[in-house]
Coordinates of C-alpha atoms and ligand atoms in Angstrom, one line a residue:
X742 CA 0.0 0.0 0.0
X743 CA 1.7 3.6 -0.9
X744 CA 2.1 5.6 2.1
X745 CA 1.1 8.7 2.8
X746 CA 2.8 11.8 1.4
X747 CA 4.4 14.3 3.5
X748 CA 6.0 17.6 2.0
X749 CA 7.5 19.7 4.1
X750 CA 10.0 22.5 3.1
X751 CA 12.2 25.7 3.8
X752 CA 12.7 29.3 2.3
X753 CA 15.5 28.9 -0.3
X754 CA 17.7 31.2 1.0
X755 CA 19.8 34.3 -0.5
X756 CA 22.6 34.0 -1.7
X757 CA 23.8 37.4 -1.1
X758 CA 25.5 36.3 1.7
X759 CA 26.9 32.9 3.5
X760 CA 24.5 30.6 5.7
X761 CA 24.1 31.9 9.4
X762 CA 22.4 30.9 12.6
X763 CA 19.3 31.9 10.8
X764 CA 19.4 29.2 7.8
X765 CA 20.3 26.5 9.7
X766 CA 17.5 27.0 12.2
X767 CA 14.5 26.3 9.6
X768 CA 16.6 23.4 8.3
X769 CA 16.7 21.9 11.3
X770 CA 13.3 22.2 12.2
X771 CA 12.1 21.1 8.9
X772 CA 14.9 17.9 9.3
X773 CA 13.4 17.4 12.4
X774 CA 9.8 16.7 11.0
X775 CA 10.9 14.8 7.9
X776 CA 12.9 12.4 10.1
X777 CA 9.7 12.3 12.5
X778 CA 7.4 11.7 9.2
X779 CA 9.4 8.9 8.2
X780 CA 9.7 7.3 11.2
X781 CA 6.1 7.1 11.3
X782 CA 6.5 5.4 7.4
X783 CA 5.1 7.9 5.7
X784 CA 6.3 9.1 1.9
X785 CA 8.2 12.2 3.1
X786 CA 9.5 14.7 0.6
X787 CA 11.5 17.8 2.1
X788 CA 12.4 20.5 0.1
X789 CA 15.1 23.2 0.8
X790 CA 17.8 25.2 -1.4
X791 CA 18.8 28.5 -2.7
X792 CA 17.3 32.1 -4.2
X793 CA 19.8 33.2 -6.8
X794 CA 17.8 36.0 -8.7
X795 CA 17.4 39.6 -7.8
X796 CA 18.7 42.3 -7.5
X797 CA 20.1 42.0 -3.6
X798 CA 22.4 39.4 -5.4
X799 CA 22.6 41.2 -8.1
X800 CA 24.2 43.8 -6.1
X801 CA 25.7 41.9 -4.2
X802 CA 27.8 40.4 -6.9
X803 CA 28.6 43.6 -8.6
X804 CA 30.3 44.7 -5.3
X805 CA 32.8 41.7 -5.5
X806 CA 33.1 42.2 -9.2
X807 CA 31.9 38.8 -10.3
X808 CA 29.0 37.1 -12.1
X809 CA 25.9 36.6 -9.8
X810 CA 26.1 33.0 -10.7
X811 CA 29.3 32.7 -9.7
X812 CA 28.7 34.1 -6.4
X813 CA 25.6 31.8 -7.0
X814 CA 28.1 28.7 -7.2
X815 CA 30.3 29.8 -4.3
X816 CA 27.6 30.2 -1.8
X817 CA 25.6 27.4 -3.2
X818 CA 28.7 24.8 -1.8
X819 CA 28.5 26.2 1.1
X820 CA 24.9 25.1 1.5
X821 CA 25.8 21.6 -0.1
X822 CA 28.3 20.7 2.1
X823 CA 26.7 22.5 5.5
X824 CA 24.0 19.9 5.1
X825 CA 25.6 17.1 5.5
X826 CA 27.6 18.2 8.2
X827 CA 24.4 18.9 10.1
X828 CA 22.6 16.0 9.3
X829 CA 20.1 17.6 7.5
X830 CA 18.2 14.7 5.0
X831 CA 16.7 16.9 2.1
X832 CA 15.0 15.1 -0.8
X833 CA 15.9 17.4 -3.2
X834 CA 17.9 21.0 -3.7
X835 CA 16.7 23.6 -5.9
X836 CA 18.7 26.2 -7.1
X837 CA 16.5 28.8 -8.7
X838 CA 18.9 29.5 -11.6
X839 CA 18.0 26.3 -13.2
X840 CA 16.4 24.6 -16.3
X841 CA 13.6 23.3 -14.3
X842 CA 13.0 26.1 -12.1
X843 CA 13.0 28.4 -15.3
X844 CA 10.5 26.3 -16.9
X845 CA 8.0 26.0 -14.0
X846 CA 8.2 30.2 -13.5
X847 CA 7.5 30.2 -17.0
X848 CA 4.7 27.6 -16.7
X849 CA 3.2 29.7 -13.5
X850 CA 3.2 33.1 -15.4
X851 CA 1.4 31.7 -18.1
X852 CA -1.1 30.2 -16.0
X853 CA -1.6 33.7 -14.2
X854 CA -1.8 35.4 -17.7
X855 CA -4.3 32.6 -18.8
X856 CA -6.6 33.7 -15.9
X857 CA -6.2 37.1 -16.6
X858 CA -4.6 37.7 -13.8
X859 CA -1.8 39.9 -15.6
X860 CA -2.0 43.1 -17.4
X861 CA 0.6 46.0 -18.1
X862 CA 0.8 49.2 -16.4
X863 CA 3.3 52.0 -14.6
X864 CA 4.9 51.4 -11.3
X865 CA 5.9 54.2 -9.9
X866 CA 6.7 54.0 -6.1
X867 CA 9.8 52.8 -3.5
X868 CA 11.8 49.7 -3.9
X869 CA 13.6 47.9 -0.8
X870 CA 16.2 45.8 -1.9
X871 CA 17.3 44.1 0.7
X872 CA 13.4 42.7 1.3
X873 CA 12.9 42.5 -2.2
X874 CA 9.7 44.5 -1.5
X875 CA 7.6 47.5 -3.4
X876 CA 5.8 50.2 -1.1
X877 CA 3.7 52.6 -1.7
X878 CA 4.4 56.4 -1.3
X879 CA 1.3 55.9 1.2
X880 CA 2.8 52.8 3.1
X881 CA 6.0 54.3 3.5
X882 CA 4.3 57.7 5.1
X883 CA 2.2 55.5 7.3
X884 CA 5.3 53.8 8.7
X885 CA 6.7 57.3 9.4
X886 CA 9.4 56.1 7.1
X887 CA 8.8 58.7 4.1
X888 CA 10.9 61.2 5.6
X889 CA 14.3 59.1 5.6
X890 CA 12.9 57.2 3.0
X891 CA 13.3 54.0 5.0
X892 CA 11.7 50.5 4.4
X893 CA 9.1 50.2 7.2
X894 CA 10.3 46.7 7.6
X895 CA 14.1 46.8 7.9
X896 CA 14.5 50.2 8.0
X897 CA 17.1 50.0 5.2
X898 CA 17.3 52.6 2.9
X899 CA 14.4 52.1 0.1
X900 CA 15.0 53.6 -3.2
X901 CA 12.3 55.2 -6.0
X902 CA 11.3 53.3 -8.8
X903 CA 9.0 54.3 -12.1
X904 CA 8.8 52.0 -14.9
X905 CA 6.9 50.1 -16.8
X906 CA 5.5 46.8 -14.9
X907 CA 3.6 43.8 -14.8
X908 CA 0.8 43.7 -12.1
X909 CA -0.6 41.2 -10.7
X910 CA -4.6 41.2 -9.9
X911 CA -3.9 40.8 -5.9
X912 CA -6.9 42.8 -4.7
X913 CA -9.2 40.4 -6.6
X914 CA -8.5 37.2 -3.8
X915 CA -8.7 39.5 -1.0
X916 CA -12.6 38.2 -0.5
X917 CA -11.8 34.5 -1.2
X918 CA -8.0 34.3 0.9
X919 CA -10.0 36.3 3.9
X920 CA -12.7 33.0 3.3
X921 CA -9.9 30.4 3.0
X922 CA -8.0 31.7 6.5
X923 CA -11.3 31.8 8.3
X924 CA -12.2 28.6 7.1
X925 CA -8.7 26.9 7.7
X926 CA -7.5 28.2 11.8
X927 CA -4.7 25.8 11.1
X928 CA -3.4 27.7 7.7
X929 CA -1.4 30.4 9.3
X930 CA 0.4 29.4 12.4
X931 CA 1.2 30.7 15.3
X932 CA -1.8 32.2 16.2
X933 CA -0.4 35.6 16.9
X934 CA 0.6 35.6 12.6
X935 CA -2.3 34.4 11.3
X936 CA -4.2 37.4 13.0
X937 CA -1.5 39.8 12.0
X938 CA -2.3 38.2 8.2
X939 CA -5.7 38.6 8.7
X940 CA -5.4 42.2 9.8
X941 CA -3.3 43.1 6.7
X942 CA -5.2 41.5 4.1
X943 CA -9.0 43.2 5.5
X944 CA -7.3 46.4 5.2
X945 CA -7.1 45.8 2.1
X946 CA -5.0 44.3 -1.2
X947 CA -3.4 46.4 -3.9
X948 CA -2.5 45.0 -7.2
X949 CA 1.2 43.9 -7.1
X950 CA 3.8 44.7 -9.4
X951 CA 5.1 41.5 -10.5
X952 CA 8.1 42.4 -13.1
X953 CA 11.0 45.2 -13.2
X954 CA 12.8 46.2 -16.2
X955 CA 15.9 48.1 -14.1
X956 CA 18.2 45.1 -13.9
X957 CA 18.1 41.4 -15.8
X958 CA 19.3 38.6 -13.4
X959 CA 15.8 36.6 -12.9
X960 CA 13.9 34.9 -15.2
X961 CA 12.6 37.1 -18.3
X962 CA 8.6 37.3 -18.6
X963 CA 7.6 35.1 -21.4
X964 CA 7.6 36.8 -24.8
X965 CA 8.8 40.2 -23.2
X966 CA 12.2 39.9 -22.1
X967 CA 12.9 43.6 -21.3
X968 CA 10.7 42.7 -18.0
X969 CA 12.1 39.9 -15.5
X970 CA 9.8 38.5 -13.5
X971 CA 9.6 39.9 -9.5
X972 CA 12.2 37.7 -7.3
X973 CA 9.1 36.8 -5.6
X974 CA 6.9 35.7 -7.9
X975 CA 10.1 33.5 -9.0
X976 CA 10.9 32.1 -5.8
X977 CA 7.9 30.9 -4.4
X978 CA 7.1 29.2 -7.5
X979 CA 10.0 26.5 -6.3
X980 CA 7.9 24.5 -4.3
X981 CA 5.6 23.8 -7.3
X982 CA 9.0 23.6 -9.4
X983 CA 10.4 20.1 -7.4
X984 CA 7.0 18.2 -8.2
X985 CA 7.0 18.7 -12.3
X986 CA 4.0 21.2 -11.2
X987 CA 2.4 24.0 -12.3
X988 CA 3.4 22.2 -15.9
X989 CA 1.8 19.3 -14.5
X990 CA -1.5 20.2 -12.4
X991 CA -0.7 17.5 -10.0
X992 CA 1.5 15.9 -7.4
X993 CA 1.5 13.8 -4.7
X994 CA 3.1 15.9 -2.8
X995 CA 1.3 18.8 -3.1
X996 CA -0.8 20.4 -1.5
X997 CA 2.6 20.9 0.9
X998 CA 1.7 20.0 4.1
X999 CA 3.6 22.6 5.8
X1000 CA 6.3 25.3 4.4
X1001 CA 8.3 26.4 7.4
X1002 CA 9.8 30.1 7.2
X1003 CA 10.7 32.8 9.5
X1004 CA 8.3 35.7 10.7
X1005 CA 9.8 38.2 8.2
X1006 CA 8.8 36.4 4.9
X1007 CA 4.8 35.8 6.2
X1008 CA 3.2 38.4 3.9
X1009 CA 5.1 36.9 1.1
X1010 CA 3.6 33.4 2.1
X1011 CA 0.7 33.7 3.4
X1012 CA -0.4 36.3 1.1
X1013 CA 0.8 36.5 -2.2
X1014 CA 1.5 32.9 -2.4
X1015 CA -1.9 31.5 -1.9
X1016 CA -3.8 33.9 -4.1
X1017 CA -1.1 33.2 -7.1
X1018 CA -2.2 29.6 -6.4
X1019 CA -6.0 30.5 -6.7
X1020 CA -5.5 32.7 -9.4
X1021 CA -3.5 29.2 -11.0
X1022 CA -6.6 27.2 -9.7
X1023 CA -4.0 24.9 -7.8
X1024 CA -4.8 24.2 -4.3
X1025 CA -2.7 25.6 -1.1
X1026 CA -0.3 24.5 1.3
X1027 CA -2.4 23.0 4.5
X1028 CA -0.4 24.7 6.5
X1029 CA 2.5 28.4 6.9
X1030 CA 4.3 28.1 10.2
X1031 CA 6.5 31.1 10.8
X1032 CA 9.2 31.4 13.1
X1033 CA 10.7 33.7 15.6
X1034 CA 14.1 35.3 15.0
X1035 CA 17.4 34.7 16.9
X1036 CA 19.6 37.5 18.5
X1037 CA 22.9 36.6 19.5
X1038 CA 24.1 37.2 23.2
X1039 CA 21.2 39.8 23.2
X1040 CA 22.4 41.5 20.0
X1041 CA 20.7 41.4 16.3
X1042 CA 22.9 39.7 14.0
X1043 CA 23.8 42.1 11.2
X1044 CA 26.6 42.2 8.4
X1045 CA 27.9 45.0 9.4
X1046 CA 28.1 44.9 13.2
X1047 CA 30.1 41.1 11.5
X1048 CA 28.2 39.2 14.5
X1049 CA 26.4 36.7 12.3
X1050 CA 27.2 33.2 14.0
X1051 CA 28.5 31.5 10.9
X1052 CA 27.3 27.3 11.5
X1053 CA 30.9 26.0 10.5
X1054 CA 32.0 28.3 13.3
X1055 CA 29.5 26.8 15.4
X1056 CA 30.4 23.6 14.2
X1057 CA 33.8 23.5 14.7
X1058 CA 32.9 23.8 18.6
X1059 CA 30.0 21.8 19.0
X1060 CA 28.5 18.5 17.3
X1061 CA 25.5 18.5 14.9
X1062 CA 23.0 17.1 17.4
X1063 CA 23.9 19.6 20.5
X1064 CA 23.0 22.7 18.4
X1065 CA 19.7 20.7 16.9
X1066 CA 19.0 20.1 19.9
X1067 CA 19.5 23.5 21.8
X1068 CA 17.9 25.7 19.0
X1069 CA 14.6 23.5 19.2
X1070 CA 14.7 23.0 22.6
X1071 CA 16.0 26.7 24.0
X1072 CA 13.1 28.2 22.1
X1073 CA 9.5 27.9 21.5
X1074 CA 8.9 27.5 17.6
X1075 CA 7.3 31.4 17.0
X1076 CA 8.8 33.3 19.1
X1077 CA 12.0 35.2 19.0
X1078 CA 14.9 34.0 21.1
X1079 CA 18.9 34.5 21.8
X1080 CA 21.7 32.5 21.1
X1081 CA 24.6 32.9 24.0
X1082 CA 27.4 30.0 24.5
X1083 CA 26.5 30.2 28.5
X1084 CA 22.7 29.0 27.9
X1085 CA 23.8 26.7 25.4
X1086 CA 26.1 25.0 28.0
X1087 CA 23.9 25.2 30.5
X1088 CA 21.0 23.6 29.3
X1089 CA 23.6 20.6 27.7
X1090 CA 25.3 19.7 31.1
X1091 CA 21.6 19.8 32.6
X1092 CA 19.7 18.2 30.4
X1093 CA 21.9 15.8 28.1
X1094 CA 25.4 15.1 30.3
X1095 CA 23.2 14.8 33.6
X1096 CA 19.6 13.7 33.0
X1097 CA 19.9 11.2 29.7
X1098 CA 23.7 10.6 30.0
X1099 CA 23.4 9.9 33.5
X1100 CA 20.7 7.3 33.2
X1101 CA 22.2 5.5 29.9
X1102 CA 25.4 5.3 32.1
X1103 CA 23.9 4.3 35.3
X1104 CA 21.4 1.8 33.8
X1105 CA 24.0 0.5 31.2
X1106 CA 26.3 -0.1 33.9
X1107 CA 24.4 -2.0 36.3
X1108 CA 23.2 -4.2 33.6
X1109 CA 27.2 -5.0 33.2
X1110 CA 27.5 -5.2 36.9
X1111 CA 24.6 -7.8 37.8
X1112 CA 23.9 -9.4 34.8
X1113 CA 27.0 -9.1 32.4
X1114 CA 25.6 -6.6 30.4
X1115 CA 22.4 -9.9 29.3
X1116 CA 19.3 -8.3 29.4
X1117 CA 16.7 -10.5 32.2
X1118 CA 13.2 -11.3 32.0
X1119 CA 10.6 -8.9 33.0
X1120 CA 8.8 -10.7 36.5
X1121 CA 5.7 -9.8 38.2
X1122 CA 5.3 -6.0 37.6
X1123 CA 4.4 -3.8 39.8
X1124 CA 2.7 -0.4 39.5
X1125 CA 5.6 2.0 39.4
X1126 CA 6.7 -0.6 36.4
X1127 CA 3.1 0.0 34.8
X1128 CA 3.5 3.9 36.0
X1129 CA 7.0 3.8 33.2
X1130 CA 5.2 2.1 30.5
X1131 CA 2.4 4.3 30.5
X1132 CA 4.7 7.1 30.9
X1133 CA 6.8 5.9 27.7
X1134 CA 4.0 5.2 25.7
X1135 CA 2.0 9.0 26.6
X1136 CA 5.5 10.2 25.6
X1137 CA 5.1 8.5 22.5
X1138 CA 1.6 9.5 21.3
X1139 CA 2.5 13.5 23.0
X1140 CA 5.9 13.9 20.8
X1141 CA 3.9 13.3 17.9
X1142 CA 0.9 15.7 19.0
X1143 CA 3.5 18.1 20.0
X1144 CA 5.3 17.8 16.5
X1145 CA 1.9 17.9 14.3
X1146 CA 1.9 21.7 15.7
X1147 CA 5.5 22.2 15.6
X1148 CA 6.1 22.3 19.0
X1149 CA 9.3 21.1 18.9
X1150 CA 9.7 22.6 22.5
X1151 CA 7.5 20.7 23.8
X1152 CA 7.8 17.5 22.3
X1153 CA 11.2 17.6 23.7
X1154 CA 10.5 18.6 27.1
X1155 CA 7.8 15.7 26.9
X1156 CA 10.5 13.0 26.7
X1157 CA 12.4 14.7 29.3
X1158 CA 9.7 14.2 31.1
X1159 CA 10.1 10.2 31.0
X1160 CA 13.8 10.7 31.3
X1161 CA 13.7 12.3 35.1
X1162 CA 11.0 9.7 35.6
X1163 CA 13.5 7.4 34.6
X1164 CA 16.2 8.3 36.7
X1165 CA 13.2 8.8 40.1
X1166 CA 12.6 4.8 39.0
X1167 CA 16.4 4.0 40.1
X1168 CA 16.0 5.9 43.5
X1169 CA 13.0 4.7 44.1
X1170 CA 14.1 0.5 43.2
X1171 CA 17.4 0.8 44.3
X1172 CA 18.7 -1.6 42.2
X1173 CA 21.8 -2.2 44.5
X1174 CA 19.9 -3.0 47.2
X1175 CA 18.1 -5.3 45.3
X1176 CA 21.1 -6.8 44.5
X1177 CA 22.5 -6.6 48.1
X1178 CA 19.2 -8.3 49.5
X1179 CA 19.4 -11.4 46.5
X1180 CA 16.0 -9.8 45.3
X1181 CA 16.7 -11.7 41.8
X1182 CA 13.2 -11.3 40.4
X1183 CA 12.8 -8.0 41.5
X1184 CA 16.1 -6.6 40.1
X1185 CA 15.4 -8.5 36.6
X1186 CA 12.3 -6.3 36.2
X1187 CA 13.7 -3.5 37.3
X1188 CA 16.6 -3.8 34.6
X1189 CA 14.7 -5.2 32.3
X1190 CA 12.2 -1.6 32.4
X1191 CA 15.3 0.8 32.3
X1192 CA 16.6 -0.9 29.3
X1193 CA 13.6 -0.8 27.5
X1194 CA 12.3 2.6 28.3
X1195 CA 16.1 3.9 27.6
X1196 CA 15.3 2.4 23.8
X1197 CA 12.4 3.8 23.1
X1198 CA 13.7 7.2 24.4
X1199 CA 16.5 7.0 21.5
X1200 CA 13.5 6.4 19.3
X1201 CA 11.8 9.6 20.2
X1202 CA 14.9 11.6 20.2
X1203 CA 16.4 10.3 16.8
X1204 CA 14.7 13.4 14.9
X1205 CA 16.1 15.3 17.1
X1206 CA 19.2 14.1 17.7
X1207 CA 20.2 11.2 14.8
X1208 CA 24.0 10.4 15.7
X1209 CA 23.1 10.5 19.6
X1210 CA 20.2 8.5 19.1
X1211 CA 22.0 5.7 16.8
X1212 CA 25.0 5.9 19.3
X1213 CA 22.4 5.1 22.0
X1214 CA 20.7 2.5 20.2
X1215 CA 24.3 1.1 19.4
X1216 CA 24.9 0.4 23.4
X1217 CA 21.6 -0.7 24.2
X1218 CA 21.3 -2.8 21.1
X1219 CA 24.5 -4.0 20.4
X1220 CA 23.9 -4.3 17.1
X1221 CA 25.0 -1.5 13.6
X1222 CA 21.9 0.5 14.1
X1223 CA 22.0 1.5 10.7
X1224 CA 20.9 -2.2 9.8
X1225 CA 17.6 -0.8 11.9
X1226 CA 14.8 -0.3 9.9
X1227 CA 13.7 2.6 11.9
X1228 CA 10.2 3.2 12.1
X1229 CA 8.0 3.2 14.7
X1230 CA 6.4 0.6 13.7
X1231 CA 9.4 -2.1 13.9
X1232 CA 11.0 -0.1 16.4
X1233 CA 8.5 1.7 18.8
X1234 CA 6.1 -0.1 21.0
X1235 CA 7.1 -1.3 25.1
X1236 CA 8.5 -4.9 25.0
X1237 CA 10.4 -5.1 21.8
X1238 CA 13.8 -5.8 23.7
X1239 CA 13.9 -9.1 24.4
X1240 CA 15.1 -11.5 27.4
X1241 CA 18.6 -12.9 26.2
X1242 CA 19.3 -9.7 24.0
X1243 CA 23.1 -8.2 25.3
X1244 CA 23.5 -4.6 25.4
X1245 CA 27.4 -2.9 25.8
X1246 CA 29.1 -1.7 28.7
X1247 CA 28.4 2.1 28.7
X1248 CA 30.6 4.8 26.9
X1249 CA 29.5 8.0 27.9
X1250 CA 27.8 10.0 24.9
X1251 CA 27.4 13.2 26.3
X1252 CA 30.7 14.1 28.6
X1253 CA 30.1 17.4 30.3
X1254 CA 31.1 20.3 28.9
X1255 CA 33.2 22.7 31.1
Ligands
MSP2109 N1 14.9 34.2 -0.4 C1 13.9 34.6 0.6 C2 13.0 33.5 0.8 C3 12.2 32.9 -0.4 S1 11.2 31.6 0.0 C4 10.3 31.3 -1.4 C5 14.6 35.0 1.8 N2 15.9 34.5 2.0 S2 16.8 34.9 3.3 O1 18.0 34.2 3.0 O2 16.9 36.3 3.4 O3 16.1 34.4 4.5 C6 15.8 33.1 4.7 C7 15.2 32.8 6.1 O4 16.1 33.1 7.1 C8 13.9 33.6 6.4 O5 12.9 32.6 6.8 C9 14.3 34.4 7.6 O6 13.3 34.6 8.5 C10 15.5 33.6 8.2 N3 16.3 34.3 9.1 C11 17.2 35.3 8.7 N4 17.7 35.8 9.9 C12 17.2 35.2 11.0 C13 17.4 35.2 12.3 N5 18.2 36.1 12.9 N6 16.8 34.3 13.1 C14 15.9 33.3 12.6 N7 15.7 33.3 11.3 C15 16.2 34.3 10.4 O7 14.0 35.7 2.7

């Protein structure tokens, strides 16, 4: 039977600039889900990659003297060899300077065009490059940012622009997007955004300019090639662009089940997006989730203050899994948070060295100590052993709960949860008294529980953390965990470890950091 689909994906991100703290955040997150998907056996498809055209990159190229596509192909290995390193699992990578990517723009605008959703006028207002973004004479007064002519977002300079445009017919979805966000309280998450959407969009759409004719790197408008088409209207198109689709009117895949992006790039998603897909008569993504921002050590990160926290730097001081794990877990998914070394300590000694490494360790090692490392038999149990299963298995249906709203947060904390219970059940059995006292029976079970909950806490944690959660699986297993078909459905479930089965002696996997 084919499983069911999953497609999540990313922004495809500038590539005006290297990756930053920023990039790899969304990554994660999405990384985190698509592992989660599959684990559950579904058909996952996750989609990130790169935003060549423009003219930010444009500019950005001019300033080093180069080609934009080489600066294109420098920053674009960057990306391909960051993912790896991060153990990110993408399906696919689009670049948005290629064949396919051209083709499905050209596909979308013709579609637009087809439902006359297109026509030809003047554009004559302000231009921010760095957000890619018209405004009106009007916006920009309302923002208080005519004056300094500012962009009312980023408060970079914005710059004037008349000439000859493309439009697209925005203000003709207002009525049906206002209908479609009522109708869906899941389509714009969190809460907080989907109201601020729903607040911009009743005050009303404009008609949106859709192509410039100042600068040429994008893809030209069909037939017209003095015009390239908006960076916008180029790079949303990508998620379409991966399936075959809008050349194709169906996928799979789509409707996307979720496209994850930060808070600044809502309007663009939530927004434009959905009402180029009605105007295409294609359906929409089921669900927009955008995040908070990072600062770092209470500071925005900005190219020219040079504070951006660069990943291999961050890499070259902490594994993969520790910064996975301390950006979901540090912050709730939506709100803003900051990045300092001291939290990021803290909260590994506390939660990883000490809670999880402690009870792998202790657990691991009394297994070597009374029963040379051979897992027993489970005896009579007794209610604090039925108080861990049901723990474990809550924890199992909550992570998922927790993750279908992208509380990643939470989902964590949840197995954390079964973790300090974990470690309570060893104070509470006293397994060296046990021991002492010749309780046999009583100390199998006792084992016998801590092995198996310890198991299926890897489980939960491998989206999180893949290489911890393999290395875990290795001691408690014994066996290549890569020759694991993980799913929850071989893997997951209390009682899968088996009488007989030997785990290893413990290596610590998460030494303190001092
Ligand atoms: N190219 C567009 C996206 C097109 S999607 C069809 C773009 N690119 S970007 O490189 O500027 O930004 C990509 C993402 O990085 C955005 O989601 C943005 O929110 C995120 N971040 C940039 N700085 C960030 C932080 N300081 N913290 C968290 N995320 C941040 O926009």
């Amino acid at each position: 039977m084919p499983s069911t689909p999953y497609y999540v994906t990313t922004p495809i991100y500038y590539v005006n600039d290297e990756p930053h703290l920023g990039h790899i955040y969304t990554t994660i997150a999405a990384d985190v889900l698509a592992r989660h998907h599959r684990l559950m056996n579904e058909d996952v498809f996750f989609l990130t990659g790169v935003d060549e055209h423009g003219q930010k990159v444009q500019q950005a190229a001019e300033a080093q003297n180069i080609q934009p596509i080489e600066l294109a192909d420098k920053v674009v290995s960057r990306y391909q060899q960051l993912w790896p390193e991060l153990a990110i699992t993408n399906t696919d990578f689009i670049r948005t300077s290629e064949p396919r990517h051209h083709q499905a723009v050209h596909a979308m605008w013709k579609k637009l065009c087809a439902a006359g959703a297109i026509y030809k006028d003047i554009y004559e207002g302000w231009y921010c490059v760095p957000c890619e973004t018209f405004w009106t004479e009007t916006q920009l007064n309302d923002a208080e940012c005519l004056e300094d002519k500012k962009c009312p977002d980023c408060k970079r300079s914005v710059e004037k622009v008349q000439e000859e445009s493309y439009f697209f017919r925005l203000s003709q979805y207002q009525e049906p997007l206002l209908e479609h966000i009522r109708n869906h309280p899941d389509f714009i998450a969190p809460e907080s955004r989907r109201n601020e959407v729903l607040r911009f969009v009743e005050s009303g759409l404009r008609d949106l300019s859709v192509s410039r004719t100042t600068f040429s790197w994008g893809v030209p408008v069909p037939d017209d090639d003095a015009h390239v088409i908006y960076v916008w209207i180029d790079a949303l198109t990508n998620y379409l662009t991966v399936l075959g689709m809008p050349e194709h009117d169906q996928s799979p895949y789509w409707p996307a089940d979720l496209h994850l992006i930060g808070k600044d790039i809502l309007r663009f998603h939530a927004v434009y997006w959905p009402c180029m897909l009605m105007a295409a008569d294609l359906p929409l993504p089921k669900r927009i989730f955008a995040h908070g921002w990072w600062t770092v050590e209470g500071e925005k990160m900005s190219k020219s203050k040079g504070n951006a926290l660069r990943p291999s730097d961050l890499l070259a001081h902490y594994e993969a899994d520790v910064l996975r794990y301390f950006l979901l877990r540090e912050v709730p998914f939506g709100a803003d948070g900051d990045f300092s070394y001291d939290a990021l300590k803290m909260r590994y000694n506390s939660e990883l060295a000490n809670d999880i490494g402690n009870l792998l360790n202790r657990s691991l090692a009394m297994l070597k100590k009374y029963r040379n490392s051979i897992v027993p038999e489970s005896q009579t149990e007794e209610a604090c052993d039925r108080a861990l299963i049901a723990d474990v298995e809550a924890m199992q249906r909550e992570v998922d709960q927790h993750l279908s709203k992208q509380a990643f947060h939470l989902a964590i904390e949840r197995i954390s949860i079964v973790v300090r219970h974990g470690n309570r059940y060893i104070e509470e059995n006293t397994p060296w008294a046990l021991a002492k006292d010749g309780n046999e029976a009583r100390l199998n079970t006792v084992l016998y529980h801590l092995v198996e909950m310890l198991r299926l806490v890897a489980v939960q944690l491998h989206p999180f953390m893949p290489n911890k959660s393999l290395a875990m699986l290795e001691q408690i297993l014994t066996i290549n965990p890569e020759n694991i078909h993980l799913n929850f459905h071989d893997v997951g479930g209390w009682g899968k470890v088996k009488a007989g089965d030997t785990c290893l002696a413990p290596t610590p996997i998460f030494p303190r950091m001092e």
